[in-house]
XYZ file of C-alpha atoms in Angstrom:
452
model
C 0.907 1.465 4.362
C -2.336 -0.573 4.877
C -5.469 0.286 3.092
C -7.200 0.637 6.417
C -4.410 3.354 7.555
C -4.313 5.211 4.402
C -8.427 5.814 4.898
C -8.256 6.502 8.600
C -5.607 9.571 7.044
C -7.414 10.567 4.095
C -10.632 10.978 6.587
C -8.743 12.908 9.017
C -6.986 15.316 6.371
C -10.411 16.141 4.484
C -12.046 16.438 8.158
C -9.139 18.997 9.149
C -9.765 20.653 5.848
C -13.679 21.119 6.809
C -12.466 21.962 10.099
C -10.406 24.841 8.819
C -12.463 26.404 6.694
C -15.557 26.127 8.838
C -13.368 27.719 12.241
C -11.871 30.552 9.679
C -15.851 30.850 8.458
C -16.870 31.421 11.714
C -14.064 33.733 12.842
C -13.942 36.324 9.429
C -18.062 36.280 10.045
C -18.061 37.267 13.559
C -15.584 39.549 13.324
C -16.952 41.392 10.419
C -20.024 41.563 12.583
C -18.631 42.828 15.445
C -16.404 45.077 13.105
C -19.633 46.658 11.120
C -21.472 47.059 14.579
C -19.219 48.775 16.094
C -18.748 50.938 12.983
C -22.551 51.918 13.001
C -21.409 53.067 16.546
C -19.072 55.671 15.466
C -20.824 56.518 12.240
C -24.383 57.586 15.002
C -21.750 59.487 17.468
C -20.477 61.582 14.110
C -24.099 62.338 13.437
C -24.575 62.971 16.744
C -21.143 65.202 17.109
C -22.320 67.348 13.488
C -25.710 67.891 15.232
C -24.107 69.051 18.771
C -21.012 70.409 18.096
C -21.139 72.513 14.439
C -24.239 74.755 15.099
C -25.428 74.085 18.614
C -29.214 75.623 19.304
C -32.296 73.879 21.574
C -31.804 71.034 19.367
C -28.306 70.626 19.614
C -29.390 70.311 23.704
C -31.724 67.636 23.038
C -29.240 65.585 21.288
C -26.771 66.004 23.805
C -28.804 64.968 26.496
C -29.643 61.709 24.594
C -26.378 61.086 23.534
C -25.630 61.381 27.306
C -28.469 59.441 28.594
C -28.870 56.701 26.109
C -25.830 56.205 24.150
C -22.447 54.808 26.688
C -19.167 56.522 26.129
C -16.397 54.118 23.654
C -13.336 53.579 25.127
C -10.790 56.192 23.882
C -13.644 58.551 22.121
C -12.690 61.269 20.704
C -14.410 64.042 18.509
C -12.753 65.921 16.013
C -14.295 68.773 13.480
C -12.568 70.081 10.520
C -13.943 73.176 8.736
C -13.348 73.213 4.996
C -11.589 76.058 3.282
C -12.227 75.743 -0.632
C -9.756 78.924 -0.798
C -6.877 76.472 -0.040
C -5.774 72.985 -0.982
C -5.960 70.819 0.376
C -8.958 72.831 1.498
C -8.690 71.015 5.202
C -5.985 70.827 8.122
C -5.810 67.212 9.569
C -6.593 67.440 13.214
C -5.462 63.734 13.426
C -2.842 62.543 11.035
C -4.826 59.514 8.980
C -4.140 58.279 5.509
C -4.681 61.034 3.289
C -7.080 58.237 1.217
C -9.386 58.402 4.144
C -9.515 62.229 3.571
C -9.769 61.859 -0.330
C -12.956 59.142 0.605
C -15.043 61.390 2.788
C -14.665 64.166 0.050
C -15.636 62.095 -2.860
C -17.970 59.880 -0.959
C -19.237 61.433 1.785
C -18.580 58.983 3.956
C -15.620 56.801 5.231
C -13.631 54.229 7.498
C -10.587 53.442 8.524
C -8.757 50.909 11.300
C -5.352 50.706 12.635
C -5.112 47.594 15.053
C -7.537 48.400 17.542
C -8.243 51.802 17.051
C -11.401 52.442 14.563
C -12.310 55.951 12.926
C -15.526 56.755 11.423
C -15.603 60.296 9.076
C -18.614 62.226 7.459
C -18.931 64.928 5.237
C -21.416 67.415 6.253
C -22.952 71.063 4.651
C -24.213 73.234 7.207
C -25.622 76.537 5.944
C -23.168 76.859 3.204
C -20.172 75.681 5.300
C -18.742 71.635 4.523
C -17.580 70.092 7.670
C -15.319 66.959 7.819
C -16.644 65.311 11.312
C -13.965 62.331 12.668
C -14.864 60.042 16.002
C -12.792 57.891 16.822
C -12.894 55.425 19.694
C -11.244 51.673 20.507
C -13.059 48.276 21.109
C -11.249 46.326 23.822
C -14.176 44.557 24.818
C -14.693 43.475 20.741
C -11.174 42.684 20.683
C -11.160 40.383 23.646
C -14.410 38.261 22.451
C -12.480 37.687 18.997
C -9.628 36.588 21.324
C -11.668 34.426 23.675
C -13.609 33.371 20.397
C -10.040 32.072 18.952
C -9.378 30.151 21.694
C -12.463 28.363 21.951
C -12.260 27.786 18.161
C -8.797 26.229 18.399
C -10.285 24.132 21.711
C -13.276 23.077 19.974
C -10.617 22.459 16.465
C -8.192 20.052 18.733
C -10.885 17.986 20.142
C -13.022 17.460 17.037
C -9.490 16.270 15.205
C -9.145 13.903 17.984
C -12.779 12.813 17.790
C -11.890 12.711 13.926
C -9.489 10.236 14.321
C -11.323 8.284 16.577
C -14.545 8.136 13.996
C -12.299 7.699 11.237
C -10.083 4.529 12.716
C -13.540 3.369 13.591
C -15.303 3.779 10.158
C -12.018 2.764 8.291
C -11.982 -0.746 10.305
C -15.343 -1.631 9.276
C -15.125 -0.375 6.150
C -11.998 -2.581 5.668
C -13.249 -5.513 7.800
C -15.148 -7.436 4.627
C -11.459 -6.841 2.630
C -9.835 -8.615 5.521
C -12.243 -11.482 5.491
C -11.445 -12.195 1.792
C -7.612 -11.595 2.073
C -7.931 -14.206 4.878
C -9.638 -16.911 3.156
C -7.862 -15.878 -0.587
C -4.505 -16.790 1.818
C -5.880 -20.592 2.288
C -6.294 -21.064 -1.478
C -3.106 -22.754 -3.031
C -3.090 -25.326 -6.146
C -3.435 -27.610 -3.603
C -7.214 -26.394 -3.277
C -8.128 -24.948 -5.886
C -11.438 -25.986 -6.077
C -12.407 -23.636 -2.527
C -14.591 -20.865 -2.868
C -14.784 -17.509 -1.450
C -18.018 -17.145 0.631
C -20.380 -14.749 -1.952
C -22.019 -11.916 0.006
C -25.732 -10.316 -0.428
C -24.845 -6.916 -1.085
C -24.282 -5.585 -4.489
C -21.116 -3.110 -3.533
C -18.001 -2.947 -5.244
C -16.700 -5.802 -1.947
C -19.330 -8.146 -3.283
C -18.305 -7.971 -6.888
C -14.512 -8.705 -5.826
C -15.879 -11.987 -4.216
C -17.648 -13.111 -7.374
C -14.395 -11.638 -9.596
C -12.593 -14.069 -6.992
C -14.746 -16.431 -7.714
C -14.700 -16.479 -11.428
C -10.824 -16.437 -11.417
C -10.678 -19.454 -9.441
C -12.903 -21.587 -11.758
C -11.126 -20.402 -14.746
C -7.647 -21.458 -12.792
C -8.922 -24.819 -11.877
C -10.305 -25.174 -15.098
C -7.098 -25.041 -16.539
C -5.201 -26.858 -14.133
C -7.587 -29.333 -14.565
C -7.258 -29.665 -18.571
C -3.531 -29.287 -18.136
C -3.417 -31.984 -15.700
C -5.509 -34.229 -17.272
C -3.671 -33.564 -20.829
C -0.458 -34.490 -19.494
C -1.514 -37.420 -17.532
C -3.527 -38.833 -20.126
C -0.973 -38.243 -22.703
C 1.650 -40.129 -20.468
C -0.626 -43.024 -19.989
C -1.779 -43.220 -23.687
C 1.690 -43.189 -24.599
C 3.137 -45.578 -22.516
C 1.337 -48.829 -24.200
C 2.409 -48.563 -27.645
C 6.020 -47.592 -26.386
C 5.989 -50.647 -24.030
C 5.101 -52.671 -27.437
C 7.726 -51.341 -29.606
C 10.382 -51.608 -26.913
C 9.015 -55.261 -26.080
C 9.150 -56.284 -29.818
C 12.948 -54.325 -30.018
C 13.990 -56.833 -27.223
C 12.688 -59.751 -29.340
C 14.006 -58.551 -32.594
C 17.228 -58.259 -30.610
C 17.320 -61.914 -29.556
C 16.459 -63.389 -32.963
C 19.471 -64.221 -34.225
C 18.716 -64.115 -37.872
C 19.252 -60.463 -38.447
C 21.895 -58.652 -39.762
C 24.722 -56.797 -38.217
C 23.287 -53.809 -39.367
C 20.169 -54.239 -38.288
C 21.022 -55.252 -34.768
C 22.623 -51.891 -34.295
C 19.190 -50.160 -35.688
C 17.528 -52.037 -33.294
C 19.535 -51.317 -30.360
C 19.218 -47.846 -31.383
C 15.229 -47.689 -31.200
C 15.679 -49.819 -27.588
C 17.738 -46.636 -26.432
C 15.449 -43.987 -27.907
C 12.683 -45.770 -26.439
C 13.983 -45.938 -23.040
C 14.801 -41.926 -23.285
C 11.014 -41.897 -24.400
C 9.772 -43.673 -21.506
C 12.138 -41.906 -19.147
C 10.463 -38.701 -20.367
C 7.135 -39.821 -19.965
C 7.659 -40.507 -16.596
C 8.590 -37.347 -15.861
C 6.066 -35.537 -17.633
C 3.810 -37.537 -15.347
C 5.397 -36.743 -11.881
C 5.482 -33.228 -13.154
C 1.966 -33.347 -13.763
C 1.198 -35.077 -10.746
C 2.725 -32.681 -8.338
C 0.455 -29.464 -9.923
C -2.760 -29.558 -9.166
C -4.533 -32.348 -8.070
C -8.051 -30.902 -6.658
C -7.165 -31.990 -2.820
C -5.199 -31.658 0.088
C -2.368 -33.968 -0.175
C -1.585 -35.914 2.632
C 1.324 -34.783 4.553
C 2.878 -36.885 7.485
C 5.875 -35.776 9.227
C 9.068 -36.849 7.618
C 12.686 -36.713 9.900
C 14.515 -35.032 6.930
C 18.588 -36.218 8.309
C 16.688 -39.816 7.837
C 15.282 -38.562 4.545
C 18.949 -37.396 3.147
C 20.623 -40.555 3.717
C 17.828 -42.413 1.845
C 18.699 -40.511 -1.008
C 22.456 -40.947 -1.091
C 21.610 -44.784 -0.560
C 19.734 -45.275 -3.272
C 21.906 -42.380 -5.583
C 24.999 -44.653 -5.312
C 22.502 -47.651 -6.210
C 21.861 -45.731 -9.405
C 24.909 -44.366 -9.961
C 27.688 -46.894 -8.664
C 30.927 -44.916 -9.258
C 29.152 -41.726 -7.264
C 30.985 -40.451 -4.448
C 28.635 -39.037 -1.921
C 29.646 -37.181 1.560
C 26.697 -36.044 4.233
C 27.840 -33.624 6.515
C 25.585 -33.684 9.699
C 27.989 -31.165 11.500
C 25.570 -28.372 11.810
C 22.700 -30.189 13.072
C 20.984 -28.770 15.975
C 20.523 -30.802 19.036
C 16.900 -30.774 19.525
C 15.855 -33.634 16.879
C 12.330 -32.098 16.863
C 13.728 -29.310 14.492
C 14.781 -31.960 12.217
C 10.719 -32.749 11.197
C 8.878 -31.432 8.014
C 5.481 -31.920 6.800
C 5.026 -33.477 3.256
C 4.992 -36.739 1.140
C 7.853 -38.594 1.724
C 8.420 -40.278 -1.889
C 7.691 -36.941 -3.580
C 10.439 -34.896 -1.376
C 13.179 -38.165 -1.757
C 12.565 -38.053 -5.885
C 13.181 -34.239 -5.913
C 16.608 -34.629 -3.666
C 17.175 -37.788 -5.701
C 16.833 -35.210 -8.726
C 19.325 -32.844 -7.561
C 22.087 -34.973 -5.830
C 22.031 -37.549 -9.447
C 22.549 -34.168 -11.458
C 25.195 -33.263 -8.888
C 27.042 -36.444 -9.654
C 26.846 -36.677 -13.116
C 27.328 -33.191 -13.933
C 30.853 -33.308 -11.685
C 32.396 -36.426 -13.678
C 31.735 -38.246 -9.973
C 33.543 -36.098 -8.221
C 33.046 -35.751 -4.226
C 29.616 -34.145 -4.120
C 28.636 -33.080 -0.273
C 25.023 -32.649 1.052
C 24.939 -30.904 4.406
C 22.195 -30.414 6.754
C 21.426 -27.547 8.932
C 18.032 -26.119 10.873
C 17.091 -23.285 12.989
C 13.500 -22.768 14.774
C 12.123 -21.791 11.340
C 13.537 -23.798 8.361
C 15.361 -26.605 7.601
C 18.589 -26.704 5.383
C 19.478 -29.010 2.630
C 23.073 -28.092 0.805
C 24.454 -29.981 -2.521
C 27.608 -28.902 -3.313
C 29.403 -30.293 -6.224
C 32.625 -29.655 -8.079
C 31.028 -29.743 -11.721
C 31.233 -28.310 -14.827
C 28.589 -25.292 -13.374
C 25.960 -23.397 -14.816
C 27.126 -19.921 -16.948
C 25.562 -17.123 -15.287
C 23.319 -16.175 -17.766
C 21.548 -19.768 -17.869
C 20.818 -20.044 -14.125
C 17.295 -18.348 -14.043
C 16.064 -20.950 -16.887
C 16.994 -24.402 -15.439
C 14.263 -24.443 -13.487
C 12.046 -23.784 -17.280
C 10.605 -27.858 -18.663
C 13.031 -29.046 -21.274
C 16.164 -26.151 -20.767
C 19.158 -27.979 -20.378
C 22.516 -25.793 -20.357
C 24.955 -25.070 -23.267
C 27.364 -26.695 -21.457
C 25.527 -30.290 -20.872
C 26.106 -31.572 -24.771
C 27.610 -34.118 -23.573
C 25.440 -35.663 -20.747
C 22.576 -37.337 -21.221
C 19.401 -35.351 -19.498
C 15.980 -34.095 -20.465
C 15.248 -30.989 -18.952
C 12.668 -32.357 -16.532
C 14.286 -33.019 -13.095
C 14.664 -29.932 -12.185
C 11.407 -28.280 -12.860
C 9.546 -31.503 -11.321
C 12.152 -30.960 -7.948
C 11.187 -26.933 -8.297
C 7.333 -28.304 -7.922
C 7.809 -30.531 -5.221
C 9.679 -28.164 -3.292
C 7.021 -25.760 -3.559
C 4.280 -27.705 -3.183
C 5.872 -28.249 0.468
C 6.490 -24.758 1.277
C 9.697 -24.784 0.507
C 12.392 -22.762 -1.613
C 14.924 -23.808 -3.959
C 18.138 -21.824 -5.162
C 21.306 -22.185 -7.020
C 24.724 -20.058 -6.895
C 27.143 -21.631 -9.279
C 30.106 -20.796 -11.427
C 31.530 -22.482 -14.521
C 34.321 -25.287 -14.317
C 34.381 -24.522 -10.622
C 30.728 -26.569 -9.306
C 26.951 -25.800 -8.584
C 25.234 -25.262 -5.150
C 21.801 -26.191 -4.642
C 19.908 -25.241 -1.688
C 16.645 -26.594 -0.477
C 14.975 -24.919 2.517
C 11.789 -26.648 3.639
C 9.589 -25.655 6.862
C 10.256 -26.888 10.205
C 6.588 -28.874 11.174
């Protein structure tokens, strides 16, 4: 789920949680007022009832003809008086059958309510000379009921709408509040070893975005840094090493050709040539390896026809290796040539097939090896199949490690490099490199490089 997503949600869900609260708020409020008014209702009519109906006199006439002026007849309303008898117990007779705790409440407290749906009832406990009277009204509140209704729906209306405006504000907020993030992971995505030495645009503000630019920033000057001094070591060292080696295997030849030295010695000598020319073999490939990292630049691609490219290399691997036998299989080439065409540098991507088809043949005794060739819209193909000794299964993730060479390749010369320097190459262009093989039965190596 994308950041921006995840905060559009998290904006909506605490918004419906406000939302909630604020509509249940509103609704428990109002209805307690509308509740506790209609309650001080009742409670004036019992007043008004005890005044009337317990010992009526002039006054008792007054009331009633404000009561019938002023005060407008509830819905349902209905009087009831209950004279208590301390000579019995209970010491009343319910004239309407309510929860004896109502009862128990007016007694103890002089005063009490009680609601069942919409019907309300409002009790008092009155003395009138020396006589206790338990005075009920009770009455319902359609209209009350009906405004909490009508108040629901307008609170669900008002609910739906402001979750939809929610979302709205939220998608919007969460977009520019995600916006500078995109910007970076945009420009982070043209950053490769290839270009190391790009920066991420640093912005004004002092918010946690601007601090991941400079954090960027830091990290890719520490990673060019090192590049650099890794590149440099490697090339240097190569370089540096490469005179006095050149000497001693000069002066080897010439020791070689003086025929004053002993039998003995001549075999010493030859010895040093051919550790010498495993030294300089090395050092050449500690330099391409070092060559394809980072070099502080774009390299310069052209396009390259890679069927054209493949046959170079088994040209010039049965050059090397004279006894090779090499088969191309164009049989799954597609018919529009242009899918045929990769970007890259030509004599990097022809030393790193050159790498794998030479292993192919010498690891397989010079068995048939086959390369085919295959491309769809996306990706070209490159297959080497040989019929080798193979790789055990547990040493196929470290081939591609400098300097690893198999338990099983005692008895071949190698040096651990080719593979690693192919592995940069191919990535350098894009491209992926994999192996599936199995022991005393051969190796498959597959190159897949972009279509241009």
């Amino acid at each position: 789920m994308k950041l921006q997503t995840k905060i559009t949600l998290l904006f909506v869900v605490i918004s419906t949680i406000g939302l909630v609260l604020l509509n249940a708020s509103i609704f428990y409020f109002v209805s307690e007022f509308n509740f506790e008014d209609f309650f001080k209702r009742l409670e004036a009519r019992v007043n008004l009832a005890a005044e009337i109906r317990i010992n009526p006199n002039k006054e008792s006439l007054a009331y009633e003809q404000v009561r019938t002026r002023y005060l407008e007849k509830l819905a349902n309303e209905t009087e009831y008086i209950m004279k208590l008898d301390t000579n019995r117990k209970p010491v009343y007779k319910k004239a309407i059958d309510l929860p004896d705790q109502f009862y128990d409440k007016i007694l103890t407290q002089r005063k009490a309510r009680y609601t069942e749906q919409n019907h309300f009832y409002a009790g008092s406990l009155f003395k009138i000379k020396g006589q206790k009277y338990i005075v009920i009204v009770a009455a319902t509140d359609p209209y009350g009921f009906k405004e909490l209704e009508e108040l629901k729906k307008v609170l669900l209306i008002i609910f739906v709408v402001s979750i939809i405006l929610t979302y709205v504000a939220g998608t919007i907020f969460s977009y520019y509040t995600v916006q500078p993030v995109r910007g970076i992971i945009k420009r982070v995505k043209n950053i490769s070893a290839n270009n190391l030495h790009m920066r991420l645009d640093e912005l004004k503000s002092k918010d946690e975005i601007g601090e991941l630019v400079l954090t960027f920033n830091n990290m890719l000057t520490r990673l060019e840094t090192a590049f650099e001094t890794q590149n440099n070591f490697v090339s240097n060292a190569s370089h540096e090493l490469r005179t006095p080696l050149t000497i001693i295997s000069g002066e080897t030849q010439l020791l070689l050709k003086d025929d004053r030295i002993t039998d003995e010695a001549r075999v010493s000598a030859k010895t040093i040539l051919q550790e010498a020319e495993k030294l300089g073999h090395i050092l050449a490939s500690l330099l391409g390896l070092a060559q394809t990292g980072f070099d502080g630049k774009k390299q310069d691609w052209q396009k390259i026809r890679v069927d054209e490219l493949v046959i170079e290399v088994a040209e010039s691997a049965k050059r090397i290796d004279r006894d090779s036998v090499i088969d191309i299989d164009f049989a799954a080439l597609p018919d529009n040539a242009a899918l045929l065409y990769t970007y890259g540098n030509s004599n990097l991507l022809q030393l790193a097939l050159s790498n794998i088809v030479l292993n192919a043949c010498k690891y397989s005794d010079n068995r048939p090896v086959t390369i085919k060739l295959s491309a769809d819209a996306f990706n070209i193909t490159i297959n080497v199949v040989d019929m080798g000794i193979g790789i055990p299964v547990d040493e196929q993730q470290k081939i591609f490690e400098p300097f690893f060479r198999a338990s099983n390749t005692g008895q071949f010369k190698g040096y651990g490099i080719g593979l690693p320097l192919t592995q940069n190459i191919i990535r350098l262009h894009k491209g992926t490199i994999s192996i599936s093989s199995e022991v005393q039965v051969g190796t498959r190596m597959q190159v897949t490089l972009p279509v241009a």
